[in-house]
Amino acid sequence: MEAVSPNSVRPAEVKELLSEHMLTKGMMPMVLDMEASQGVRLHDQKSGRSLIDLFGFYASNPLGMNHPKMSGDEAFMERLVDAALNKVTNSDVMTGHMARFVDTFDRVGIPDYLPYTFFISGGALAVENALKTAFDWKVRKNHQKGYRREVGHQVLHLDQAFHGRTGYTMSLTNTADPRKTMYFPKFDWPRITNPKVHFPLDADEKERVRAHEEEALRQAKRHFHEREDQIAAVILEPIQGEGGDNHFRPAFLRELKALAHENDTLLVFDEVQSGVGITGEFWAHQALGVKPDIMAFGKKSQVCGILAGRKLDEVDDHVFETPSRINSTWGGNIVDMVRFDRILEIMEEEQLVDHAGRVGTHLQHRLHELAEEFPAVSNVRGEGLMTAFTLPSTEYRDHVAQQTYEEGAIILGCGDRSIRFRTPLTITEDEVDEGMGCIRRALKTMASEHGPHADETRAHAQ
């Protein structure tokens, strides 16, 4: 078969060429024009349309497309090309590129209470290495107690969690879509209910959620009792993403952390989706006021990995003191590091974390207005731009998402019935309004097509 240059592939041929060797059924119908797309406007080569990006490549695009301070910075472009021409093994070979990146990351994004750092390619692999770090620590803790065998290989986690699709993480992932984990082997690890908040958080809801939190903590205490010294980590997303954009009260997170520490267990936060500015703080846990012992990061950071704190120093020879306990061939991708280095500089220069908080507040106001106009919309919630709302059913939600696409914006579902926003940090209030206009028209179309069935109660929506 004749080789095909990417510049010679006609948009109408893209799906056909990919489908010869790949499953394209779940992909969007658009063919992204990577050169013509700008900011939060994604250009479709196939249709010629421009769509508002409210999904941010599943929360992984921090600056939108073709930010002028990226392509317009000659020194950065030279570093990027230099890093791309030769892929080095960062775990074995030191480079100035990596040192520059780590220094920038330290200044802009690494909290002083999480000094240990490890890099790898892939969010699920970041979580895997967070767990390996915890297993190593817990077994050494148990050796201090007198255990001669290896004990401490279990992980306590929550309902409606999504932590990945790799070997360890599949045992922790239990969102609405069973296809992500079904038929794959999983560990018998303890799971507790997730005391998520329904909004508005009025007096009745506070009472309900407090009771739910007490139930979750009772379950956790029972697991710690029945599996004495076996649980190495408690892991959760500070805001559950794919499981439904579920929020927890900081008081619950603090109690869970205290319970973990009482049982010589590490608190692990999965911030692969919630990190790097989207909540109006660099990390979501900073908005909630609860510090983890280990944190996994990825997506917007381009390169993935973990940060860890000094609690690890309670044992000798933990994974940040012993070579090759956690490692990979590449130790993260150096091109991703160089790219994120520049992204961090731009985030700092343009104060994009604060910007995400302000525009996120505007987005939430617009969603509350939408809820007043459409009875089908309920449970508006968010931290910064990490915002969502709930609809009456899965089918209704899916129709709204599809119709929003037809109206000119790309949006994501989550959980059973929710819509979530994962925009780039650079989105403006005017662009939010433009995207909200697409969603409003989609809801109006649904209301006109479904008549009285569209006006289901908020109780049903929750």
CSV table of C-alpha atoms in Angstrom, one decimal:
chain,number,residue,atom,x,y,z
A,1,MET,CA,0.0,0.0,0.0
A,2,GLU,CA,1.3,3.5,-0.9
A,3,ALA,CA,2.4,5.5,2.1
A,4,VAL,CA,0.1,8.4,3.0
A,5,SER,CA,1.4,11.7,4.1
A,6,PRO,CA,-0.7,13.4,6.8
A,7,ASN,CA,-0.8,16.5,4.7
A,8,SER,CA,-2.3,14.7,1.8
A,9,VAL,CA,-5.1,12.9,3.7
A,10,ARG,CA,-8.5,14.3,2.8
A,11,PRO,CA,-10.8,14.8,5.8
A,12,ALA,CA,-13.3,12.4,4.3
A,13,GLU,CA,-10.6,9.7,4.2
A,14,VAL,CA,-9.5,10.0,7.8
A,15,LYS,CA,-12.1,7.7,9.4
A,16,GLU,CA,-11.7,5.1,6.6
A,17,LEU,CA,-7.9,5.0,7.1
A,18,LEU,CA,-8.1,4.7,10.8
A,19,SER,CA,-10.9,2.1,10.8
A,20,GLU,CA,-8.7,-0.3,8.9
A,21,HIS,CA,-6.8,-1.0,12.1
A,22,MET,CA,-8.6,0.9,14.9
A,23,LEU,CA,-12.0,1.0,16.6
A,24,THR,CA,-13.4,4.4,15.6
A,25,LYS,CA,-17.0,3.8,16.7
A,26,GLY,CA,-16.6,5.8,19.9
A,27,MET,CA,-14.8,8.7,18.3
A,28,MET,CA,-16.4,12.1,17.6
A,29,PRO,CA,-17.4,12.6,14.0
A,30,MET,CA,-15.2,15.7,13.6
A,31,VAL,CA,-11.7,15.7,12.1
A,32,LEU,CA,-9.7,18.1,14.2
A,33,ASP,CA,-7.7,20.8,12.2
A,34,MET,CA,-4.8,21.2,14.6
A,35,GLU,CA,-3.5,24.3,12.8
A,36,ALA,CA,-6.8,26.2,12.3
A,37,SER,CA,-8.1,25.5,15.8
A,38,GLN,CA,-7.5,28.4,18.2
A,39,GLY,CA,-8.1,28.7,21.9
A,40,VAL,CA,-11.4,27.0,22.8
A,41,ARG,CA,-12.5,27.0,19.2
A,42,LEU,CA,-12.0,23.6,17.6
A,43,HIS,CA,-12.1,23.6,13.8
A,44,ASP,CA,-13.6,20.5,12.1
A,45,GLN,CA,-11.9,19.9,8.8
A,46,LYS,CA,-14.7,17.6,7.7
A,47,SER,CA,-17.6,20.0,8.1
A,48,GLY,CA,-15.9,23.3,8.2
A,49,ARG,CA,-17.6,24.1,11.5
A,50,SER,CA,-16.0,25.7,14.6
A,51,LEU,CA,-17.1,24.2,17.9
A,52,ILE,CA,-16.7,25.6,21.4
A,53,ASP,CA,-14.5,23.3,23.5
A,54,LEU,CA,-16.2,22.7,26.8
A,55,PHE,CA,-14.5,19.2,27.3
A,56,GLY,CA,-10.8,20.2,27.0
A,57,PHE,CA,-9.8,16.8,25.6
A,58,TYR,CA,-11.1,15.2,28.8
A,59,ALA,CA,-9.6,17.9,31.1
A,60,SER,CA,-6.1,17.5,29.6
A,61,ASN,CA,-5.8,20.8,27.6
A,62,PRO,CA,-4.8,23.6,30.0
A,63,LEU,CA,-4.3,26.5,27.5
A,64,GLY,CA,-6.6,25.7,24.6
A,65,MET,CA,-5.3,25.2,21.0
A,66,ASN,CA,-2.2,27.1,19.7
A,67,HIS,CA,-1.7,29.5,22.5
A,68,PRO,CA,0.3,32.4,21.0
A,69,LYS,CA,2.9,32.3,23.9
A,70,MET,CA,3.6,28.7,23.0
A,71,SER,CA,4.3,28.8,19.2
A,72,GLY,CA,5.5,32.4,19.4
A,73,ASP,CA,8.3,31.7,21.9
A,74,GLU,CA,11.4,30.8,19.8
A,75,ALA,CA,13.4,29.6,22.8
A,76,PHE,CA,10.7,27.3,23.9
A,77,MET,CA,10.2,25.9,20.3
A,78,GLU,CA,13.9,25.2,20.1
A,79,ARG,CA,13.8,23.3,23.4
A,80,LEU,CA,10.7,21.4,22.2
A,81,VAL,CA,12.3,20.3,18.9
A,82,ASP,CA,15.5,19.3,20.7
A,83,ALA,CA,13.6,17.2,23.2
A,84,ALA,CA,11.4,15.6,20.4
A,85,LEU,CA,14.3,14.6,18.1
A,86,ASN,CA,15.9,12.2,20.7
A,87,LYS,CA,13.8,10.5,23.3
A,88,VAL,CA,15.9,9.9,26.4
A,89,THR,CA,15.4,7.7,29.4
A,90,ASN,CA,14.7,10.3,32.1
A,91,SER,CA,15.0,7.7,34.8
A,92,ASP,CA,18.7,7.1,34.0
A,93,VAL,CA,20.0,10.2,32.2
A,94,MET,CA,19.9,13.8,33.6
A,95,THR,CA,19.3,16.6,31.2
A,96,GLY,CA,19.0,20.4,31.4
A,97,HIS,CA,15.5,20.2,30.0
A,98,MET,CA,14.3,18.0,32.8
A,99,ALA,CA,16.1,20.1,35.5
A,100,ARG,CA,14.5,23.3,34.0
A,101,PHE,CA,11.1,21.7,34.1
A,102,VAL,CA,11.3,20.4,37.7
A,103,ASP,CA,12.5,23.8,38.8
A,104,THR,CA,9.5,25.6,37.2
A,105,PHE,CA,7.1,22.9,38.5
A,106,ASP,CA,8.6,23.4,42.0
A,107,ARG,CA,8.1,27.2,41.8
A,108,VAL,CA,4.6,27.2,40.4
A,109,GLY,CA,2.9,24.0,41.4
A,110,ILE,CA,4.6,21.7,43.9
A,111,PRO,CA,3.4,22.3,47.5
A,112,ASP,CA,6.2,22.4,50.1
A,113,TYR,CA,4.4,19.6,52.1
A,114,LEU,CA,4.8,17.2,49.1
A,115,PRO,CA,8.5,17.3,48.3
A,116,TYR,CA,9.0,13.9,46.7
A,117,THR,CA,8.3,13.6,43.0
A,118,PHE,CA,8.1,10.8,40.5
A,119,PHE,CA,7.2,11.1,36.8
A,120,ILE,CA,5.6,8.6,34.4
A,121,SER,CA,3.5,8.6,31.2
A,122,GLY,CA,-0.2,8.0,32.0
A,123,GLY,CA,-2.6,8.9,34.8
A,124,ALA,CA,-3.5,5.4,35.7
A,125,LEU,CA,0.2,4.5,36.0
A,126,ALA,CA,0.6,7.5,38.3
A,127,VAL,CA,-2.1,6.0,40.5
A,128,GLU,CA,-0.4,2.6,40.3
A,129,ASN,CA,2.9,4.1,41.5
A,130,ALA,CA,1.1,5.9,44.3
A,131,LEU,CA,-0.3,2.6,45.5
A,132,LYS,CA,3.1,0.9,45.1
A,133,THR,CA,4.6,3.7,47.3
A,134,ALA,CA,1.9,3.0,49.9
A,135,PHE,CA,2.3,-0.8,49.8
A,136,ASP,CA,6.1,-0.4,50.3
A,137,TRP,CA,5.5,2.0,53.2
A,138,LYS,CA,2.9,-0.2,54.9
A,139,VAL,CA,4.8,-3.4,54.7
A,140,ARG,CA,7.8,-1.7,56.2
A,141,LYS,CA,5.6,-0.2,58.9
A,142,ASN,CA,4.3,-3.7,59.7
A,143,HIS,CA,7.9,-5.0,59.8
A,144,GLN,CA,8.5,-2.4,62.5
A,145,LYS,CA,5.5,-3.9,64.4
A,146,GLY,CA,7.1,-7.4,64.3
A,147,TYR,CA,5.6,-8.9,61.2
A,148,ARG,CA,8.0,-11.2,59.5
A,149,ARG,CA,5.9,-11.7,56.4
A,150,GLU,CA,4.6,-9.1,53.9
A,151,VAL,CA,1.3,-7.6,55.2
A,152,GLY,CA,-0.3,-4.4,53.9
A,153,HIS,CA,-1.4,-4.9,50.3
A,154,GLN,CA,-5.0,-3.6,50.3
A,155,VAL,CA,-6.6,-0.3,49.4
A,156,LEU,CA,-9.8,1.3,50.8
A,157,HIS,CA,-11.7,3.2,48.2
A,158,LEU,CA,-15.1,4.8,47.4
A,159,ASP,CA,-18.2,4.0,45.4
A,160,GLN,CA,-18.4,5.7,42.0
A,161,ALA,CA,-14.7,6.1,41.8
A,162,PHE,CA,-12.6,6.2,38.6
A,163,HIS,CA,-8.9,5.7,39.1
A,164,GLY,CA,-7.9,4.1,35.8
A,165,ARG,CA,-8.0,0.8,33.8
A,166,THR,CA,-4.6,-0.7,34.6
A,167,GLY,CA,-3.8,-3.7,36.8
A,168,TYR,CA,-4.3,-2.2,40.3
A,169,THR,CA,-6.6,0.6,39.3
A,170,MET,CA,-9.4,-1.6,37.8
A,171,SER,CA,-10.0,-2.9,41.3
A,172,LEU,CA,-10.8,0.7,42.4
A,173,THR,CA,-12.9,1.8,39.4
A,174,ASN,CA,-16.6,1.4,39.7
A,175,THR,CA,-18.4,4.0,37.7
A,176,ALA,CA,-21.7,3.7,35.8
A,177,ASP,CA,-20.1,2.1,32.7
A,178,PRO,CA,-19.2,-1.5,33.5
A,179,ARG,CA,-17.3,-1.9,30.2
A,180,LYS,CA,-14.3,-0.3,31.7
A,181,THR,CA,-13.6,-3.2,34.1
A,182,MET,CA,-15.9,-6.2,33.3
A,183,TYR,CA,-14.3,-9.6,32.7
A,184,PHE,CA,-10.9,-8.4,33.9
A,185,PRO,CA,-9.4,-9.8,37.2
A,186,LYS,CA,-9.8,-7.6,40.2
A,187,PHE,CA,-8.6,-7.6,43.8
A,188,ASP,CA,-10.9,-8.0,46.8
A,189,TRP,CA,-10.2,-4.6,48.2
A,190,PRO,CA,-12.6,-2.8,50.6
A,191,ARG,CA,-15.0,-0.2,49.3
A,192,ILE,CA,-17.2,2.3,51.2
A,193,THR,CA,-20.1,4.4,50.2
A,194,ASN,CA,-19.4,7.9,48.9
A,195,PRO,CA,-21.2,10.6,50.9
A,196,LYS,CA,-21.6,13.1,48.0
A,197,VAL,CA,-23.4,16.4,48.5
A,198,HIS,CA,-26.5,17.3,46.6
A,199,PHE,CA,-26.8,21.0,46.0
A,200,PRO,CA,-28.0,23.4,47.3
A,201,LEU,CA,-26.4,22.5,50.6
A,202,ASP,CA,-29.3,23.7,52.8
A,203,ALA,CA,-30.0,22.6,56.4
A,204,ASP,CA,-31.9,19.4,55.3
A,205,GLU,CA,-29.1,18.4,52.9
A,206,LYS,CA,-26.5,19.0,55.6
A,207,GLU,CA,-28.4,16.7,57.9
A,208,ARG,CA,-28.7,14.0,55.2
A,209,VAL,CA,-25.1,14.2,54.1
A,210,ARG,CA,-23.8,14.1,57.7
A,211,ALA,CA,-25.7,10.8,58.2
A,212,HIS,CA,-24.3,9.5,55.0
A,213,GLU,CA,-20.8,10.5,56.1
A,214,GLU,CA,-21.3,8.7,59.4
A,215,GLU,CA,-22.3,5.6,57.5
A,216,ALA,CA,-19.2,5.8,55.3
A,217,LEU,CA,-16.9,6.2,58.3
A,218,ARG,CA,-18.6,3.2,60.1
A,219,GLN,CA,-17.9,1.1,57.0
A,220,ALA,CA,-14.3,2.3,56.9
A,221,LYS,CA,-13.8,1.5,60.6
A,222,ARG,CA,-15.2,-2.0,60.1
A,223,HIS,CA,-12.9,-2.6,57.3
A,224,PHE,CA,-9.9,-1.5,59.3
A,225,HIS,CA,-11.0,-3.7,62.2
A,226,GLU,CA,-11.7,-6.8,60.0
A,227,ARG,CA,-8.5,-6.3,57.9
A,228,GLU,CA,-6.2,-5.3,60.7
A,229,ASP,CA,-2.8,-4.0,59.4
A,230,GLN,CA,-3.7,-4.9,55.8
A,231,ILE,CA,-4.9,-1.6,54.4
A,232,ALA,CA,-2.0,0.5,53.0
A,233,ALA,CA,-3.9,3.4,51.5
A,234,VAL,CA,-7.2,5.2,51.5
A,235,ILE,CA,-7.6,6.6,47.9
A,236,LEU,CA,-10.2,9.0,46.6
A,237,GLU,CA,-10.7,11.8,44.1
A,238,PRO,CA,-11.2,15.1,46.1
A,239,ILE,CA,-14.0,15.7,43.5
A,240,GLN,CA,-15.1,12.5,41.8
A,241,GLY,CA,-15.0,13.1,38.1
A,242,GLU,CA,-16.3,10.4,35.8
A,243,GLY,CA,-18.4,9.0,38.7
A,244,GLY,CA,-20.6,12.1,38.6
A,245,ASP,CA,-18.7,15.2,39.6
A,246,ASN,CA,-19.4,14.2,43.2
A,247,HIS,CA,-18.3,16.7,45.9
A,248,PHE,CA,-17.5,15.9,49.5
A,249,ARG,CA,-17.5,18.1,52.5
A,250,PRO,CA,-14.0,19.0,53.8
A,251,ALA,CA,-15.1,17.8,57.3
A,252,PHE,CA,-15.6,14.3,55.9
A,253,LEU,CA,-12.2,14.3,54.2
A,254,ARG,CA,-10.5,15.4,57.4
A,255,GLU,CA,-12.2,12.6,59.4
A,256,LEU,CA,-11.2,10.0,56.8
A,257,LYS,CA,-7.6,11.2,56.9
A,258,ALA,CA,-7.6,11.0,60.7
A,259,LEU,CA,-9.0,7.5,60.6
A,260,ALA,CA,-6.4,6.5,58.1
A,261,HIS,CA,-3.5,7.8,60.2
A,262,GLU,CA,-4.9,6.1,63.3
A,263,ASN,CA,-4.5,2.9,61.4
A,264,ASP,CA,-1.1,3.6,60.0
A,265,THR,CA,-2.5,4.1,56.5
A,266,LEU,CA,-1.7,6.8,53.9
A,267,LEU,CA,-4.2,9.1,52.4
A,268,VAL,CA,-3.9,9.2,48.6
A,269,PHE,CA,-5.6,11.8,46.5
A,270,ASP,CA,-6.1,11.1,42.8
A,271,GLU,CA,-5.9,14.6,41.2
A,272,VAL,CA,-5.4,13.4,37.6
A,273,GLN,CA,-8.6,15.2,36.6
A,274,SER,CA,-9.0,17.8,39.3
A,275,GLY,CA,-5.5,19.2,39.4
A,276,VAL,CA,-3.6,22.1,37.7
A,277,GLY,CA,-5.9,25.0,38.2
A,278,ILE,CA,-9.3,23.9,37.1
A,279,THR,CA,-10.8,24.4,40.6
A,280,GLY,CA,-9.5,27.9,41.1
A,281,GLU,CA,-6.6,26.5,43.2
A,282,PHE,CA,-3.6,24.7,41.7
A,283,TRP,CA,-4.8,21.5,43.3
A,284,ALA,CA,-8.3,20.7,44.3
A,285,HIS,CA,-7.3,19.6,47.8
A,286,GLN,CA,-6.0,23.1,48.4
A,287,ALA,CA,-9.5,24.5,47.9
A,288,LEU,CA,-10.8,21.9,50.4
A,289,GLY,CA,-8.1,22.4,53.0
A,290,VAL,CA,-7.0,18.8,53.4
A,291,LYS,CA,-3.5,17.7,52.6
A,292,PRO,CA,-2.8,14.2,51.2
A,293,ASP,CA,0.2,12.0,52.0
A,294,ILE,CA,0.5,11.1,48.3
A,295,MET,CA,-1.1,12.7,45.3
A,296,ALA,CA,-1.3,11.4,41.7
A,297,PHE,CA,-1.5,14.0,38.9
A,298,GLY,CA,-1.8,14.0,35.1
A,299,LYS,CA,-4.0,15.3,32.2
A,300,LYS,CA,-3.4,19.1,32.3
A,301,SER,CA,0.1,18.5,33.5
A,302,GLN,CA,0.9,16.7,30.2
A,303,VAL,CA,3.4,14.5,32.0
A,304,CYS,CA,1.9,12.4,34.8
A,305,GLY,CA,3.3,11.3,38.2
A,306,ILE,CA,3.0,11.5,41.9
A,307,LEU,CA,4.0,13.9,44.7
A,308,ALA,CA,4.5,12.6,48.2
A,309,GLY,CA,5.0,14.0,51.7
A,310,ARG,CA,7.3,13.5,54.7
A,311,LYS,CA,5.1,10.9,56.3
A,312,LEU,CA,7.0,8.4,54.2
A,313,ASP,CA,10.0,9.2,56.3
A,314,GLU,CA,8.5,7.2,59.2
A,315,VAL,CA,10.1,4.2,57.6
A,316,ASP,CA,13.7,3.6,56.3
A,317,ASP,CA,14.5,2.9,52.6
A,318,HIS,CA,11.1,4.0,51.2
A,319,VAL,CA,10.7,4.2,47.5
A,320,PHE,CA,12.1,7.7,47.2
A,321,GLU,CA,15.3,6.6,49.0
A,322,THR,CA,15.8,3.2,47.3
A,323,PRO,CA,16.7,3.2,43.5
A,324,SER,CA,14.4,1.2,41.2
A,325,ARG,CA,11.6,0.5,43.6
A,326,ILE,CA,9.3,2.6,41.4
A,327,ASN,CA,10.6,3.3,37.9
A,328,SER,CA,9.9,3.0,34.1
A,329,THR,CA,12.0,3.1,31.0
A,330,TRP,CA,11.2,6.7,30.1
A,331,GLY,CA,10.5,8.1,33.5
A,332,GLY,CA,7.9,10.3,31.9
A,333,ASN,CA,8.1,11.8,28.4
A,334,ILE,CA,10.7,14.6,28.1
A,335,VAL,CA,8.7,16.3,25.4
A,336,ASP,CA,5.7,16.5,27.7
A,337,MET,CA,8.0,17.9,30.4
A,338,VAL,CA,9.3,20.7,28.1
A,339,ARG,CA,5.8,21.5,27.0
A,340,PHE,CA,4.4,21.6,30.6
A,341,ASP,CA,7.4,23.8,31.6
A,342,ARG,CA,6.2,26.5,29.2
A,343,ILE,CA,2.6,25.9,30.1
A,344,LEU,CA,3.4,26.5,33.8
A,345,GLU,CA,5.2,29.8,32.9
A,346,ILE,CA,2.2,31.0,31.0
A,347,MET,CA,-0.2,30.0,33.8
A,348,GLU,CA,2.0,32.0,36.1
A,349,GLU,CA,2.3,35.0,33.8
A,350,GLU,CA,-1.4,35.2,33.0
A,351,GLN,CA,-2.6,34.2,36.5
A,352,LEU,CA,-4.8,31.4,35.0
A,353,VAL,CA,-5.5,29.7,38.2
A,354,ASP,CA,-7.2,32.8,39.6
A,355,HIS,CA,-8.8,33.3,36.2
A,356,ALA,CA,-10.3,29.8,36.3
A,357,GLY,CA,-11.8,30.6,39.7
A,358,ARG,CA,-13.4,33.8,38.5
A,359,VAL,CA,-14.7,32.4,35.2
A,360,GLY,CA,-15.9,29.3,37.0
A,361,THR,CA,-18.0,31.5,39.3
A,362,HIS,CA,-19.5,33.1,36.2
A,363,LEU,CA,-20.2,29.6,34.7
A,364,GLN,CA,-22.0,28.5,37.9
A,365,HIS,CA,-24.1,31.6,37.9
A,366,ARG,CA,-25.2,30.8,34.3
A,367,LEU,CA,-26.0,27.3,35.2
A,368,HIS,CA,-28.2,28.4,38.1
A,369,GLU,CA,-30.0,30.6,35.6
A,370,LEU,CA,-30.4,27.6,33.4
A,371,ALA,CA,-31.9,25.6,36.3
A,372,GLU,CA,-34.5,28.4,36.9
A,373,GLU,CA,-35.5,28.2,33.3
A,374,PHE,CA,-35.5,24.5,32.8
A,375,PRO,CA,-37.0,22.2,35.5
A,376,ALA,CA,-35.0,19.3,34.1
A,377,VAL,CA,-31.7,20.9,35.3
A,378,SER,CA,-30.8,20.4,38.9
A,379,ASN,CA,-27.9,19.9,41.4
A,380,VAL,CA,-25.7,22.6,39.9
A,381,ARG,CA,-22.3,22.2,41.5
A,382,GLY,CA,-18.7,23.2,41.1
A,383,GLU,CA,-15.3,24.4,42.2
A,384,GLY,CA,-14.0,26.9,39.7
A,385,LEU,CA,-14.4,25.5,36.2
A,386,MET,CA,-14.8,22.0,37.4
A,387,THR,CA,-18.5,22.3,37.2
A,388,ALA,CA,-21.5,20.1,36.5
A,389,PHE,CA,-25.3,19.8,36.6
A,390,THR,CA,-27.7,16.8,36.6
A,391,LEU,CA,-30.5,15.9,34.2
A,392,PRO,CA,-33.5,13.5,34.7
A,393,SER,CA,-32.1,10.4,33.1
A,394,THR,CA,-29.1,8.9,31.2
A,395,GLU,CA,-31.0,8.9,27.9
A,396,TYR,CA,-32.1,12.6,28.4
A,397,ARG,CA,-28.5,13.5,29.3
A,398,ASP,CA,-27.1,11.8,26.2
A,399,HIS,CA,-29.6,13.5,23.9
A,400,VAL,CA,-28.7,16.9,25.4
A,401,ALA,CA,-25.0,16.3,24.9
A,402,GLN,CA,-25.5,15.2,21.3
A,403,GLN,CA,-27.8,18.1,20.6
A,404,THR,CA,-25.3,20.5,22.2
A,405,TYR,CA,-22.8,19.2,19.7
A,406,GLU,CA,-25.2,19.9,16.8
A,407,GLU,CA,-25.6,23.4,18.2
A,408,GLY,CA,-21.8,24.0,18.2
A,409,ALA,CA,-20.3,23.0,21.5
A,410,ILE,CA,-18.6,19.8,22.8
A,411,ILE,CA,-19.6,18.7,26.3
A,412,LEU,CA,-19.1,15.6,28.4
A,413,GLY,CA,-21.3,13.4,30.4
A,414,CYS,CA,-20.4,11.9,33.8
A,415,GLY,CA,-22.1,9.6,36.3
A,416,ASP,CA,-25.6,8.3,35.4
A,417,ARG,CA,-27.2,11.6,34.5
A,418,SER,CA,-24.8,14.5,34.7
A,419,ILE,CA,-23.1,16.9,32.3
A,420,ARG,CA,-19.6,18.2,33.2
A,421,PHE,CA,-17.5,21.1,32.1
A,422,ARG,CA,-13.7,20.5,31.5
A,423,THR,CA,-12.8,23.6,29.6
A,424,PRO,CA,-9.2,24.9,29.1
A,425,LEU,CA,-8.2,27.4,31.8
A,426,THR,CA,-8.1,30.2,29.2
A,427,ILE,CA,-11.8,30.3,28.5
A,428,THR,CA,-13.4,33.7,28.8
A,429,GLU,CA,-16.8,34.7,30.2
A,430,ASP,CA,-18.0,35.5,26.7
A,431,GLU,CA,-16.9,32.1,25.5
A,432,VAL,CA,-18.7,30.5,28.5
A,433,ASP,CA,-21.9,32.4,27.5
A,434,GLU,CA,-21.5,31.2,23.9
A,435,GLY,CA,-21.2,27.6,25.0
A,436,MET,CA,-24.1,28.0,27.4
A,437,GLY,CA,-26.1,29.3,24.5
A,438,CYS,CA,-25.5,26.0,22.7
A,439,ILE,CA,-26.6,24.0,25.8
A,440,ARG,CA,-29.7,26.2,26.3
A,441,ARG,CA,-30.8,25.7,22.7
A,442,ALA,CA,-30.2,21.9,23.2
A,443,LEU,CA,-32.4,21.9,26.3
A,444,LYS,CA,-35.1,24.0,24.5
A,445,THR,CA,-35.1,21.4,21.7
A,446,MET,CA,-35.5,18.6,24.2
A,447,ALA,CA,-38.3,20.4,25.9
A,448,SER,CA,-40.2,21.0,22.7
A,449,GLU,CA,-39.6,17.4,21.4
A,450,HIS,CA,-40.5,15.7,24.7
A,451,GLY,CA,-43.2,18.0,25.9
A,452,PRO,CA,-44.3,17.5,29.6
A,453,HIS,CA,-41.8,14.6,30.0
A,454,ALA,CA,-39.0,17.2,29.8
A,455,ASP,CA,-40.2,18.9,33.0
A,456,GLU,CA,-39.4,16.1,35.4
A,457,THR,CA,-38.9,17.1,39.0
A,458,ARG,CA,-35.6,17.9,40.7
A,459,ALA,CA,-36.2,14.9,43.0
A,460,HIS,CA,-36.2,12.6,40.0
A,461,ALA,CA,-33.1,14.4,38.6
A,462,GLN,CA,-31.2,13.7,41.8
